[in-house]
mmCIF file of C-alpha atoms in Angstrom:
data_model
loop_
_atom_site.group_PDB
_atom_site.id
_atom_site.type_symbol
_atom_site.label_atom_id
_atom_site.label_comp_id
_atom_site.label_asym_id
_atom_site.label_seq_id
_atom_site.Cartn_x
_atom_site.Cartn_y
_atom_site.Cartn_z
ATOM 1 C CA UNK A 1 260.778 50.967 29.778
ATOM 2 C CA UNK A 2 260.976 51.160 25.488
ATOM 3 C CA UNK A 3 262.037 47.467 24.109
ATOM 4 C CA UNK A 4 265.693 47.221 22.962
ATOM 5 C CA UNK A 5 267.390 45.539 20.433
ATOM 6 C CA UNK A 6 270.976 44.088 20.811
ATOM 7 C CA UNK A 7 271.871 41.134 18.957
ATOM 8 C CA UNK A 8 272.351 41.142 15.334
ATOM 9 C CA UNK A 9 274.199 43.430 12.485
ATOM 10 C CA UNK A 10 272.091 46.228 13.991
ATOM 11 C CA UNK A 11 273.244 46.107 17.674
ATOM 12 C CA UNK A 12 276.889 46.016 16.050
ATOM 13 C CA UNK A 13 276.851 48.964 14.434
ATOM 14 C CA UNK A 14 275.631 50.877 17.425
ATOM 15 C CA UNK A 15 278.288 49.660 19.789
ATOM 16 C CA UNK A 16 280.342 51.172 17.479
ATOM 17 C CA UNK A 17 278.713 54.035 17.396
ATOM 18 C CA UNK A 18 278.970 53.838 20.810
ATOM 19 C CA UNK A 19 282.634 53.306 21.264
ATOM 20 C CA UNK A 20 283.216 56.159 19.132
ATOM 21 C CA UNK A 21 281.080 58.571 21.027
ATOM 22 C CA UNK A 22 282.919 56.800 24.659
ATOM 23 C CA UNK A 23 286.521 58.227 22.423
ATOM 24 C CA UNK A 24 286.100 61.765 22.714
ATOM 25 C CA UNK A 25 284.302 61.817 26.298
ATOM 26 C CA UNK A 26 281.523 60.691 26.086
ATOM 27 C CA UNK A 27 280.079 64.449 25.229
ATOM 28 C CA UNK A 28 276.385 65.096 25.875
ATOM 29 C CA UNK A 29 273.636 64.412 23.780
ATOM 30 C CA UNK A 30 272.527 68.036 23.887
ATOM 31 C CA UNK A 31 276.548 69.225 23.557
ATOM 32 C CA UNK A 32 276.665 67.148 20.439
ATOM 33 C CA UNK A 33 273.094 68.306 19.225
ATOM 34 C CA UNK A 34 275.108 72.231 19.664
ATOM 35 C CA UNK A 35 278.165 71.284 17.993
ATOM 36 C CA UNK A 36 275.620 69.895 14.832
ATOM 37 C CA UNK A 37 274.111 72.729 13.853
ATOM 38 C CA UNK A 38 277.358 75.221 14.291
ATOM 39 C CA UNK A 39 277.564 73.104 10.172
ATOM 40 C CA UNK A 40 277.541 74.525 7.334
ATOM 41 C CA UNK A 41 278.403 71.754 4.965
ATOM 42 C CA UNK A 42 275.580 70.946 2.622
ATOM 43 C CA UNK A 43 273.050 68.209 3.801
ATOM 44 C CA UNK A 44 274.360 68.657 6.876
ATOM 45 C CA UNK A 45 270.867 67.884 9.871
ATOM 46 C CA UNK A 46 271.437 68.460 13.813
ATOM 47 C CA UNK A 47 271.602 65.640 16.028
ATOM 48 C CA UNK A 48 268.436 66.541 18.152
ATOM 49 C CA UNK A 49 269.218 64.802 21.657
ATOM 50 C CA UNK A 50 266.437 62.278 21.947
ATOM 51 C CA UNK A 51 266.869 60.658 18.223
ATOM 52 C CA UNK A 52 270.536 60.291 19.523
ATOM 53 C CA UNK A 53 269.566 59.018 23.079
ATOM 54 C CA UNK A 54 267.112 56.478 20.935
ATOM 55 C CA UNK A 55 268.950 55.388 18.623
ATOM 56 C CA UNK A 56 272.600 54.738 20.962
ATOM 57 C CA UNK A 57 270.768 52.764 23.687
ATOM 58 C CA UNK A 58 269.508 50.191 20.270
ATOM 59 C CA UNK A 59 265.687 51.469 20.923
ATOM 60 C CA UNK A 60 265.199 52.036 17.333
ATOM 61 C CA UNK A 61 264.569 48.569 15.023
ATOM 62 C CA UNK A 62 265.978 50.189 12.430
ATOM 63 C CA UNK A 63 269.342 51.408 11.478
ATOM 64 C CA UNK A 64 270.046 55.243 11.653
ATOM 65 C CA UNK A 65 270.184 57.006 8.282
ATOM 66 C CA UNK A 66 273.368 58.065 5.836
ATOM 67 C CA UNK A 67 272.308 61.476 7.117
ATOM 68 C CA UNK A 68 272.531 61.259 10.774
ATOM 69 C CA UNK A 69 275.581 59.544 11.174
ATOM 70 C CA UNK A 70 277.593 61.569 9.042
ATOM 71 C CA UNK A 71 276.150 64.192 11.378
ATOM 72 C CA UNK A 72 277.223 62.447 14.473
ATOM 73 C CA UNK A 73 280.496 61.820 12.789
ATOM 74 C CA UNK A 74 281.307 65.214 12.726
ATOM 75 C CA UNK A 75 279.988 66.033 15.784
ATOM 76 C CA UNK A 76 282.498 63.274 17.130
ATOM 77 C CA UNK A 77 285.413 65.037 15.461
ATOM 78 C CA UNK A 78 284.288 68.551 16.617
ATOM 79 C CA UNK A 79 284.226 67.156 20.310
ATOM 80 C CA UNK A 80 287.727 65.532 20.262
ATOM 81 C CA UNK A 81 288.823 68.788 18.316
ATOM 82 C CA UNK A 82 287.280 71.240 20.912
ATOM 83 C CA UNK A 83 288.687 68.361 24.230
ATOM 84 C CA UNK A 84 292.134 68.237 22.855
ATOM 85 C CA UNK A 85 292.106 64.630 21.742
ATOM 86 C CA UNK A 86 293.799 62.781 18.698
ATOM 87 C CA UNK A 87 291.236 62.646 16.081
ATOM 88 C CA UNK A 88 293.141 59.432 14.164
ATOM 89 C CA UNK A 89 291.245 56.611 15.681
ATOM 90 C CA UNK A 90 288.258 58.063 15.150
ATOM 91 C CA UNK A 91 288.011 57.137 11.228
ATOM 92 C CA UNK A 92 286.915 59.168 8.514
ATOM 93 C CA UNK A 93 283.698 59.918 7.117
ATOM 94 C CA UNK A 94 283.679 57.988 4.656
ATOM 95 C CA UNK A 95 285.041 54.800 6.218
ATOM 96 C CA UNK A 96 281.748 55.215 8.274
ATOM 97 C CA UNK A 97 280.034 55.347 5.257
ATOM 98 C CA UNK A 98 281.297 51.445 4.255
ATOM 99 C CA UNK A 99 280.320 50.495 8.185
ATOM 100 C CA UNK A 100 277.289 51.367 7.816
ATOM 101 C CA UNK A 101 276.894 50.057 4.110
ATOM 102 C CA UNK A 102 278.119 46.456 5.342
ATOM 103 C CA UNK A 103 275.704 46.837 8.456
ATOM 104 C CA UNK A 104 272.243 46.967 6.107
ATOM 105 C CA UNK A 105 274.324 44.270 3.644
ATOM 106 C CA UNK A 106 273.996 42.194 7.007
ATOM 107 C CA UNK A 107 270.742 42.739 8.201
ATOM 108 C CA UNK A 108 267.349 41.407 7.375
ATOM 109 C CA UNK A 109 265.447 43.846 7.693
ATOM 110 C CA UNK A 110 266.593 47.171 5.350
ATOM 111 C CA UNK A 111 266.129 50.668 6.295
ATOM 112 C CA UNK A 112 264.696 51.887 2.888
ATOM 113 C CA UNK A 113 266.996 54.758 3.439
ATOM 114 C CA UNK A 114 269.092 54.830 0.284
ATOM 115 C CA UNK A 115 272.639 54.931 0.772
ATOM 116 C CA UNK A 116 274.667 58.008 -0.137
ATOM 117 C CA UNK A 117 275.239 58.460 -4.484
ATOM 118 C CA UNK A 118 278.031 60.943 -3.898
ATOM 119 C CA UNK A 119 281.251 60.320 -2.131
ATOM 120 C CA UNK A 120 281.257 62.364 1.536
ATOM 121 C CA UNK A 121 284.650 64.332 2.366
ATOM 122 C CA UNK A 122 287.708 62.088 2.563
ATOM 123 C CA UNK A 123 289.930 64.224 4.853
ATOM 124 C CA UNK A 124 289.600 64.430 9.075
ATOM 125 C CA UNK A 125 290.118 68.415 8.671
ATOM 126 C CA UNK A 126 286.734 68.487 6.574
ATOM 127 C CA UNK A 127 284.715 67.547 9.952
ATOM 128 C CA UNK A 128 285.020 70.012 12.166
ATOM 129 C CA UNK A 129 283.393 73.146 12.742
ATOM 130 C CA UNK A 130 283.466 75.226 9.748
ATOM 131 C CA UNK A 131 285.487 78.420 10.534
ATOM 132 C CA UNK A 132 284.275 81.262 12.075
ATOM 133 C CA UNK A 133 282.572 83.846 10.140
ATOM 134 C CA UNK A 134 284.692 86.455 9.015
ATOM 135 C CA UNK A 135 284.752 90.239 11.518
ATOM 136 C CA UNK A 136 284.182 88.006 14.878
ATOM 137 C CA UNK A 137 284.703 90.137 18.080
ATOM 138 C CA UNK A 138 288.193 89.526 18.984
ATOM 139 C CA UNK A 139 289.314 87.023 17.189
ATOM 140 C CA UNK A 140 293.115 86.330 15.332
ATOM 141 C CA UNK A 141 293.323 85.841 11.404
ATOM 142 C CA UNK A 142 292.944 82.261 10.108
ATOM 143 C CA UNK A 143 291.958 80.021 13.605
ATOM 144 C CA UNK A 144 292.071 76.273 13.225
ATOM 145 C CA UNK A 145 289.334 73.405 13.847
ATOM 146 C CA UNK A 146 290.213 73.718 17.468
ATOM 147 C CA UNK A 147 289.368 77.586 17.813
ATOM 148 C CA UNK A 148 286.733 77.315 15.212
ATOM 149 C CA UNK A 149 284.573 75.029 17.418
ATOM 150 C CA UNK A 150 284.450 77.854 19.926
ATOM 151 C CA UNK A 151 283.945 80.281 17.756
ATOM 152 C CA UNK A 152 280.819 79.452 15.652
ATOM 153 C CA UNK A 153 277.551 80.736 16.293
ATOM 154 C CA UNK A 154 275.189 78.319 17.841
ATOM 155 C CA UNK A 155 271.512 78.895 16.845
ATOM 156 C CA UNK A 156 270.347 77.477 19.847
ATOM 157 C CA UNK A 157 271.581 79.437 22.264
ATOM 158 C CA UNK A 158 271.481 82.536 20.800
ATOM 159 C CA UNK A 159 267.657 82.021 20.872
ATOM 160 C CA UNK A 160 267.462 81.585 24.071
ATOM 161 C CA UNK A 161 269.665 84.190 25.306
ATOM 162 C CA UNK A 162 270.411 87.227 23.259
ATOM 163 C CA UNK A 163 272.938 88.684 22.643
ATOM 164 C CA UNK A 164 273.867 91.849 25.204
ATOM 165 C CA UNK A 165 273.794 95.271 23.545
ATOM 166 C CA UNK A 166 276.824 96.993 24.562
ATOM 167 C CA UNK A 167 280.708 96.443 25.430
ATOM 168 C CA UNK A 168 281.595 99.569 27.275
ATOM 169 C CA UNK A 169 279.504 101.449 29.637
ATOM 170 C CA UNK A 170 277.162 104.250 28.901
ATOM 171 C CA UNK A 171 276.533 107.393 30.155
ATOM 172 C CA UNK A 172 275.002 107.831 33.675
ATOM 173 C CA UNK A 173 271.150 108.275 32.775
ATOM 174 C CA UNK A 174 270.107 111.892 33.078
ATOM 175 C CA UNK A 175 268.036 112.044 36.422
ATOM 176 C CA UNK A 176 265.400 115.173 37.921
ATOM 177 C CA UNK A 177 266.976 117.119 38.968
ATOM 178 C CA UNK A 178 270.308 117.048 37.441
ATOM 179 C CA UNK A 179 271.757 119.596 35.305
ATOM 180 C CA UNK A 180 272.903 118.865 31.910
ATOM 181 C CA UNK A 181 276.586 118.170 31.441
ATOM 182 C CA UNK A 182 277.913 121.264 28.817
ATOM 183 C CA UNK A 183 278.435 120.443 25.093
ATOM 184 C CA UNK A 184 282.062 119.660 24.187
ATOM 185 C CA UNK A 185 284.362 123.153 24.168
ATOM 186 C CA UNK A 186 282.500 124.811 26.558
ATOM 187 C CA UNK A 187 282.740 125.914 29.903
ATOM 188 C CA UNK A 188 281.318 123.977 32.853
ATOM 189 C CA UNK A 189 280.168 126.548 36.382
ATOM 190 C CA UNK A 190 279.685 123.524 37.982
ATOM 191 C CA UNK A 191 282.049 120.736 39.974
ATOM 192 C CA UNK A 192 284.242 118.546 37.634
ATOM 193 C CA UNK A 193 282.456 115.300 36.857
ATOM 194 C CA UNK A 194 283.019 112.202 38.994
ATOM 195 C CA UNK A 195 285.350 109.373 36.985
ATOM 196 C CA UNK A 196 283.638 106.806 35.886
ATOM 197 C CA UNK A 197 284.467 103.710 38.337
ATOM 198 C CA UNK A 198 284.402 101.181 35.224
ATOM 199 C CA UNK A 199 286.556 103.798 32.720
ATOM 200 C CA UNK A 200 289.714 103.048 31.689
ATOM 201 C CA UNK A 201 291.541 104.885 34.922
ATOM 202 C CA UNK A 202 289.430 103.097 37.211
ATOM 203 C CA UNK A 203 292.362 100.667 39.065
ATOM 204 C CA UNK A 204 292.500 99.007 42.333
ATOM 205 C CA UNK A 205 288.630 96.971 41.703
ATOM 206 C CA UNK A 206 287.436 93.620 41.319
ATOM 207 C CA UNK A 207 287.784 92.055 37.671
ATOM 208 C CA UNK A 208 286.353 88.915 36.262
ATOM 209 C CA UNK A 209 289.336 86.916 38.040
ATOM 210 C CA UNK A 210 287.209 87.214 41.433
ATOM 211 C CA UNK A 211 285.127 84.290 43.355
ATOM 212 C CA UNK A 212 282.235 84.386 40.702
ATOM 213 C CA UNK A 213 280.322 82.759 43.806
ATOM 214 C CA UNK A 214 281.279 83.753 46.419
ATOM 215 C CA UNK A 215 278.780 86.522 48.003
ATOM 216 C CA UNK A 216 279.777 90.211 48.824
ATOM 217 C CA UNK A 217 281.789 90.958 52.054
ATOM 218 C CA UNK A 218 279.786 91.407 55.462
ATOM 219 C CA UNK A 219 277.419 94.740 55.066
ATOM 220 C CA UNK A 220 278.734 95.839 51.541
ATOM 221 C CA UNK A 221 278.288 99.489 52.074
ATOM 222 C CA UNK A 222 280.702 101.626 49.693
ATOM 223 C CA UNK A 223 280.879 104.963 51.323
ATOM 224 C CA UNK A 224 278.398 106.815 48.174
ATOM 225 C CA UNK A 225 276.122 104.456 47.892
ATOM 226 C CA UNK A 226 275.273 104.824 51.753
ATOM 227 C CA UNK A 227 276.475 108.433 51.646
ATOM 228 C CA UNK A 228 273.445 108.682 48.114
ATOM 229 C CA UNK A 229 271.034 107.439 51.359
ATOM 230 C CA UNK A 230 270.933 104.022 49.755
ATOM 231 C CA UNK A 231 272.742 102.410 52.643
ATOM 232 C CA UNK A 232 272.074 99.496 55.173
ATOM 233 C CA UNK A 233 269.969 101.348 58.167
ATOM 234 C CA UNK A 234 266.887 103.077 55.365
ATOM 235 C CA UNK A 235 266.742 99.144 53.726
ATOM 236 C CA UNK A 236 266.631 97.038 57.170
ATOM 237 C CA UNK A 237 264.294 99.248 58.581
ATOM 238 C CA UNK A 238 261.587 99.033 57.004
ATOM 239 C CA UNK A 239 262.326 95.122 57.877
ATOM 240 C CA UNK A 240 262.824 94.054 54.237
ATOM 241 C CA UNK A 241 265.454 91.505 55.844
ATOM 242 C CA UNK A 242 267.939 89.805 53.181
ATOM 243 C CA UNK A 243 271.343 90.757 51.705
ATOM 244 C CA UNK A 244 271.948 94.789 54.029
ATOM 245 C CA UNK A 245 272.067 97.405 51.056
ATOM 246 C CA UNK A 246 270.569 95.143 48.080
ATOM 247 C CA UNK A 247 270.659 96.613 44.364
ATOM 248 C CA UNK A 248 269.116 99.575 44.672
ATOM 249 C CA UNK A 249 266.179 99.535 46.762
ATOM 250 C CA UNK A 250 264.892 102.949 49.113
ATOM 251 C CA UNK A 251 263.386 103.366 52.010
ATOM 252 C CA UNK A 252 259.438 103.558 51.757
ATOM 253 C CA UNK A 253 259.137 100.197 49.543
ATOM 254 C CA UNK A 254 256.164 98.095 50.744
ATOM 255 C CA UNK A 255 257.262 95.800 53.064
ATOM 256 C CA UNK A 256 255.722 92.478 51.572
ATOM 257 C CA UNK A 257 255.859 92.070 47.314
ATOM 258 C CA UNK A 258 256.907 94.509 45.188
ATOM 259 C CA UNK A 259 255.498 97.980 45.633
ATOM 260 C CA UNK A 260 255.267 100.194 42.646
ATOM 261 C CA UNK A 261 257.638 102.625 45.374
ATOM 262 C CA UNK A 262 260.765 100.386 44.825
ATOM 263 C CA UNK A 263 262.884 102.737 43.274
ATOM 264 C CA UNK A 264 266.761 102.550 41.531
ATOM 265 C CA UNK A 265 269.945 104.594 43.118
ATOM 266 C CA UNK A 266 271.466 106.460 40.353
ATOM 267 C CA UNK A 267 273.258 104.664 37.741
ATOM 268 C CA UNK A 268 276.990 106.016 38.827
ATOM 269 C CA UNK A 269 276.408 105.064 42.787
ATOM 270 C CA UNK A 270 274.768 101.312 41.662
ATOM 271 C CA UNK A 271 277.708 100.230 39.443
ATOM 272 C CA UNK A 272 280.386 101.736 42.113
ATOM 273 C CA UNK A 273 278.427 99.623 44.689
ATOM 274 C CA UNK A 274 278.852 96.485 42.285
ATOM 275 C CA UNK A 275 282.520 97.137 41.748
ATOM 276 C CA UNK A 276 283.453 97.621 45.582
ATOM 277 C CA UNK A 277 281.349 94.337 46.346
ATOM 278 C CA UNK A 278 281.432 92.224 43.783
ATOM 279 C CA UNK A 279 283.329 92.893 40.424
ATOM 280 C CA UNK A 280 284.233 94.967 37.193
ATOM 281 C CA UNK A 281 282.194 92.070 35.998
ATOM 282 C CA UNK A 282 278.775 92.626 38.097
ATOM 283 C CA UNK A 283 279.670 96.444 38.053
ATOM 284 C CA UNK A 284 279.165 96.803 33.783
ATOM 285 C CA UNK A 285 275.617 94.655 34.185
ATOM 286 C CA UNK A 286 274.721 96.928 37.227
ATOM 287 C CA UNK A 287 275.404 100.109 35.272
ATOM 288 C CA UNK A 288 273.765 98.777 32.047
ATOM 289 C CA UNK A 289 270.712 97.339 34.141
ATOM 290 C CA UNK A 290 270.096 100.056 35.462
ATOM 291 C CA UNK A 291 269.843 101.842 31.652
ATOM 292 C CA UNK A 292 266.539 99.769 31.645
ATOM 293 C CA UNK A 293 268.438 96.536 29.917
ATOM 294 C CA UNK A 294 266.111 93.564 30.675
ATOM 295 C CA UNK A 295 268.895 90.523 29.786
ATOM 296 C CA UNK A 296 271.321 92.773 32.119
ATOM 297 C CA UNK A 297 269.041 92.460 34.736
ATOM 298 C CA UNK A 298 268.004 89.235 34.264
ATOM 299 C CA UNK A 299 271.994 88.466 34.012
ATOM 300 C CA UNK A 300 272.254 89.952 37.365
ATOM 301 C CA UNK A 301 269.199 87.983 38.811
ATOM 302 C CA UNK A 302 270.691 84.243 37.646
ATOM 303 C CA UNK A 303 274.016 85.391 39.777
ATOM 304 C CA UNK A 304 272.029 86.465 42.648
ATOM 305 C CA UNK A 305 270.048 83.085 42.521
ATOM 306 C CA UNK A 306 273.370 81.257 42.846
ATOM 307 C CA UNK A 307 274.936 82.893 45.457
ATOM 308 C CA UNK A 308 271.649 82.321 47.318
ATOM 309 C CA UNK A 309 270.687 85.882 47.561
ATOM 310 C CA UNK A 310 267.463 85.689 46.859
ATOM 311 C CA UNK A 311 266.058 89.084 47.657
ATOM 312 C CA UNK A 312 268.579 90.752 45.214
ATOM 313 C CA UNK A 313 267.853 87.717 42.471
ATOM 314 C CA UNK A 314 263.845 88.459 42.883
ATOM 315 C CA UNK A 315 264.438 92.876 43.151
ATOM 316 C CA UNK A 316 266.348 92.195 39.182
ATOM 317 C CA UNK A 317 263.762 89.414 38.229
ATOM 318 C CA UNK A 318 260.598 92.170 38.845
ATOM 319 C CA UNK A 319 263.061 95.098 36.778
ATOM 320 C CA UNK A 320 263.685 92.163 34.104
ATOM 321 C CA UNK A 321 260.075 91.507 33.875
ATOM 322 C CA UNK A 322 259.002 94.952 33.597
ATOM 323 C CA UNK A 323 261.728 95.552 30.749
ATOM 324 C CA UNK A 324 259.980 92.708 28.864
ATOM 325 C CA UNK A 325 262.945 89.814 29.344
ATOM 326 C CA UNK A 326 260.757 86.435 28.509
ATOM 327 C CA UNK A 327 261.328 83.799 31.520
ATOM 328 C CA UNK A 328 261.793 86.454 33.907
ATOM 329 C CA UNK A 329 258.722 85.799 36.010
ATOM 330 C CA UNK A 330 259.001 82.009 35.400
ATOM 331 C CA UNK A 331 262.245 81.737 37.107
ATOM 332 C CA UNK A 332 260.846 84.060 40.364
ATOM 333 C CA UNK A 333 258.112 81.754 40.794
ATOM 334 C CA UNK A 334 260.474 78.763 39.928
ATOM 335 C CA UNK A 335 260.052 75.790 42.863
ATOM 336 C CA UNK A 336 264.018 75.213 42.331
ATOM 337 C CA UNK A 337 265.038 78.509 40.914
ATOM 338 C CA UNK A 338 268.687 77.996 41.608
ATOM 339 C CA UNK A 339 268.800 75.189 39.423
ATOM 340 C CA UNK A 340 266.916 76.653 36.585
ATOM 341 C CA UNK A 341 269.095 79.470 37.829
ATOM 342 C CA UNK A 342 272.415 77.115 37.085
ATOM 343 C CA UNK A 343 271.035 75.608 33.230
ATOM 344 C CA UNK A 344 270.795 79.834 32.200
ATOM 345 C CA UNK A 345 274.051 80.887 33.662
ATOM 346 C CA UNK A 346 275.458 77.340 31.382
ATOM 347 C CA UNK A 347 273.373 79.315 28.142
ATOM 348 C CA UNK A 348 275.251 82.498 28.962
ATOM 349 C CA UNK A 349 278.697 81.072 28.940
ATOM 350 C CA UNK A 350 278.537 79.353 25.704
ATOM 351 C CA UNK A 351 276.720 82.544 24.041
ATOM 352 C CA UNK A 352 279.435 84.046 25.194
ATOM 353 C CA UNK A 353 281.942 81.232 23.764
ATOM 354 C CA UNK A 354 280.150 81.862 21.064
ATOM 355 C CA UNK A 355 281.488 85.183 20.213
ATOM 356 C CA UNK A 356 285.423 84.583 20.281
ATOM 357 C CA UNK A 357 288.031 84.538 22.688
ATOM 358 C CA UNK A 358 288.116 87.863 23.839
ATOM 359 C CA UNK A 359 284.347 87.237 25.599
ATOM 360 C CA UNK A 360 286.135 83.829 26.768
ATOM 361 C CA UNK A 361 287.155 84.509 30.142
ATOM 362 C CA UNK A 362 282.895 86.255 30.806
ATOM 363 C CA UNK A 363 282.196 82.285 29.713
ATOM 364 C CA UNK A 364 284.299 81.182 32.295
ATOM 365 C CA UNK A 365 282.712 83.137 34.816
ATOM 366 C CA UNK A 366 278.919 81.521 33.493
ATOM 367 C CA UNK A 367 280.244 78.001 33.773
ATOM 368 C CA UNK A 368 282.199 78.022 36.760
ATOM 369 C CA UNK A 369 278.921 79.742 38.369
ATOM 370 C CA UNK A 370 276.856 77.017 37.107
ATOM 371 C CA UNK A 371 279.226 73.922 37.520
ATOM 372 C CA UNK A 372 279.535 74.709 41.275
ATOM 373 C CA UNK A 373 275.937 74.180 41.449
ATOM 374 C CA UNK A 374 276.116 70.892 39.583
ATOM 375 C CA UNK A 375 275.682 71.534 36.314
ATOM 376 C CA UNK A 376 277.709 68.544 34.640
ATOM 377 C CA UNK A 377 277.958 70.522 30.829
ATOM 378 C CA UNK A 378 279.102 73.933 32.363
ATOM 379 C CA UNK A 379 282.087 71.915 34.304
ATOM 380 C CA UNK A 380 282.822 70.275 30.836
ATOM 381 C CA UNK A 381 282.871 73.871 28.842
ATOM 382 C CA UNK A 382 284.720 75.506 32.120
ATOM 383 C CA UNK A 383 287.592 72.401 31.679
ATOM 384 C CA UNK A 384 287.963 73.059 28.116
ATOM 385 C CA UNK A 385 288.622 76.626 28.833
ATOM 386 C CA UNK A 386 290.877 75.847 31.273
ATOM 387 C CA UNK A 387 292.432 73.611 29.366
ATOM 388 C CA UNK A 388 293.199 76.041 26.946
ATOM 389 C CA UNK A 389 295.546 77.946 29.102
ATOM 390 C CA UNK A 390 292.664 80.879 29.600
ATOM 391 C CA UNK A 391 292.805 83.544 32.639
ATOM 392 C CA UNK A 392 290.287 85.313 33.859
ATOM 393 C CA UNK A 393 292.533 88.480 33.749
#
């Protein structure tokens, strides 16, 4: 165990820093790093979580440099603003500059780090996260600090979790033997097209407001899915086991492993299946996944893992890997896949938070899935969203 330093002026300053963190709800080191990375102020730097842990635990002999202290104070102000806590008693950046200068003057172990030569920002308002970029989806004009903290982009999350490419469902993919749709303005000789189950006229189906951790009803069995030949009878006949009527597996697939003859139901049948059993959110993901969207396949796999539906999850992970989604096969073979899936769900939730208020119901959906599996950061973010009186409807 590393040596710690619990006496002298250094320890007093470190204790003051720990007190600041405790007063804003003791956010995790990972969350403080994410907040610091949103800042675009000149001279700002990210709070690497390992560095922050070493400093606050007293494992470093020297005092932290000014850039780190400034970034830490700004991140704590941002955490307080997002949690609805008062920031008046946290101290301004200028006051913390004076605290650091006094600690350096009292220590006999100078850091060699030059004191700031320029006056740091004085008002408390300037230490919060920067306002969102123009054009954020679904956001009203003129957000405050509290709204901007969630809307600003987070670089790490976007690198790990690519942004979904589409907001509205795509038309059904053309299948072999399916006649092409007539051009606009021409008469159709066939029967009228089936209404889109995810379109604006669809009513009476599930939504994001349904319990995200609840499995589908026993037997699943929407009529359109079974009539198309993808129902539970053929599924169980080949000895798959697992969830009856899973996501698109048809008779003839290999009983062990993933055979090349595993196929998917048509996009509209698969979407209706998920719409009737899980809700609108997963129905849209299934629609995109059936069109080959690797990220949609991966998100569906994470949802099924957290609902203890491993067969369905492995099927979607296979498709995500075939579509080139990094990490899909690694998650499939992970020794604790459910715990790893909870981390991914948390990252999905953070990504949707950064996209603005219109996406926060989706953020709450993924955060709750992760929180129910013991992910503490996800539980914290879910509490923040609920505190703002946001609903899932």
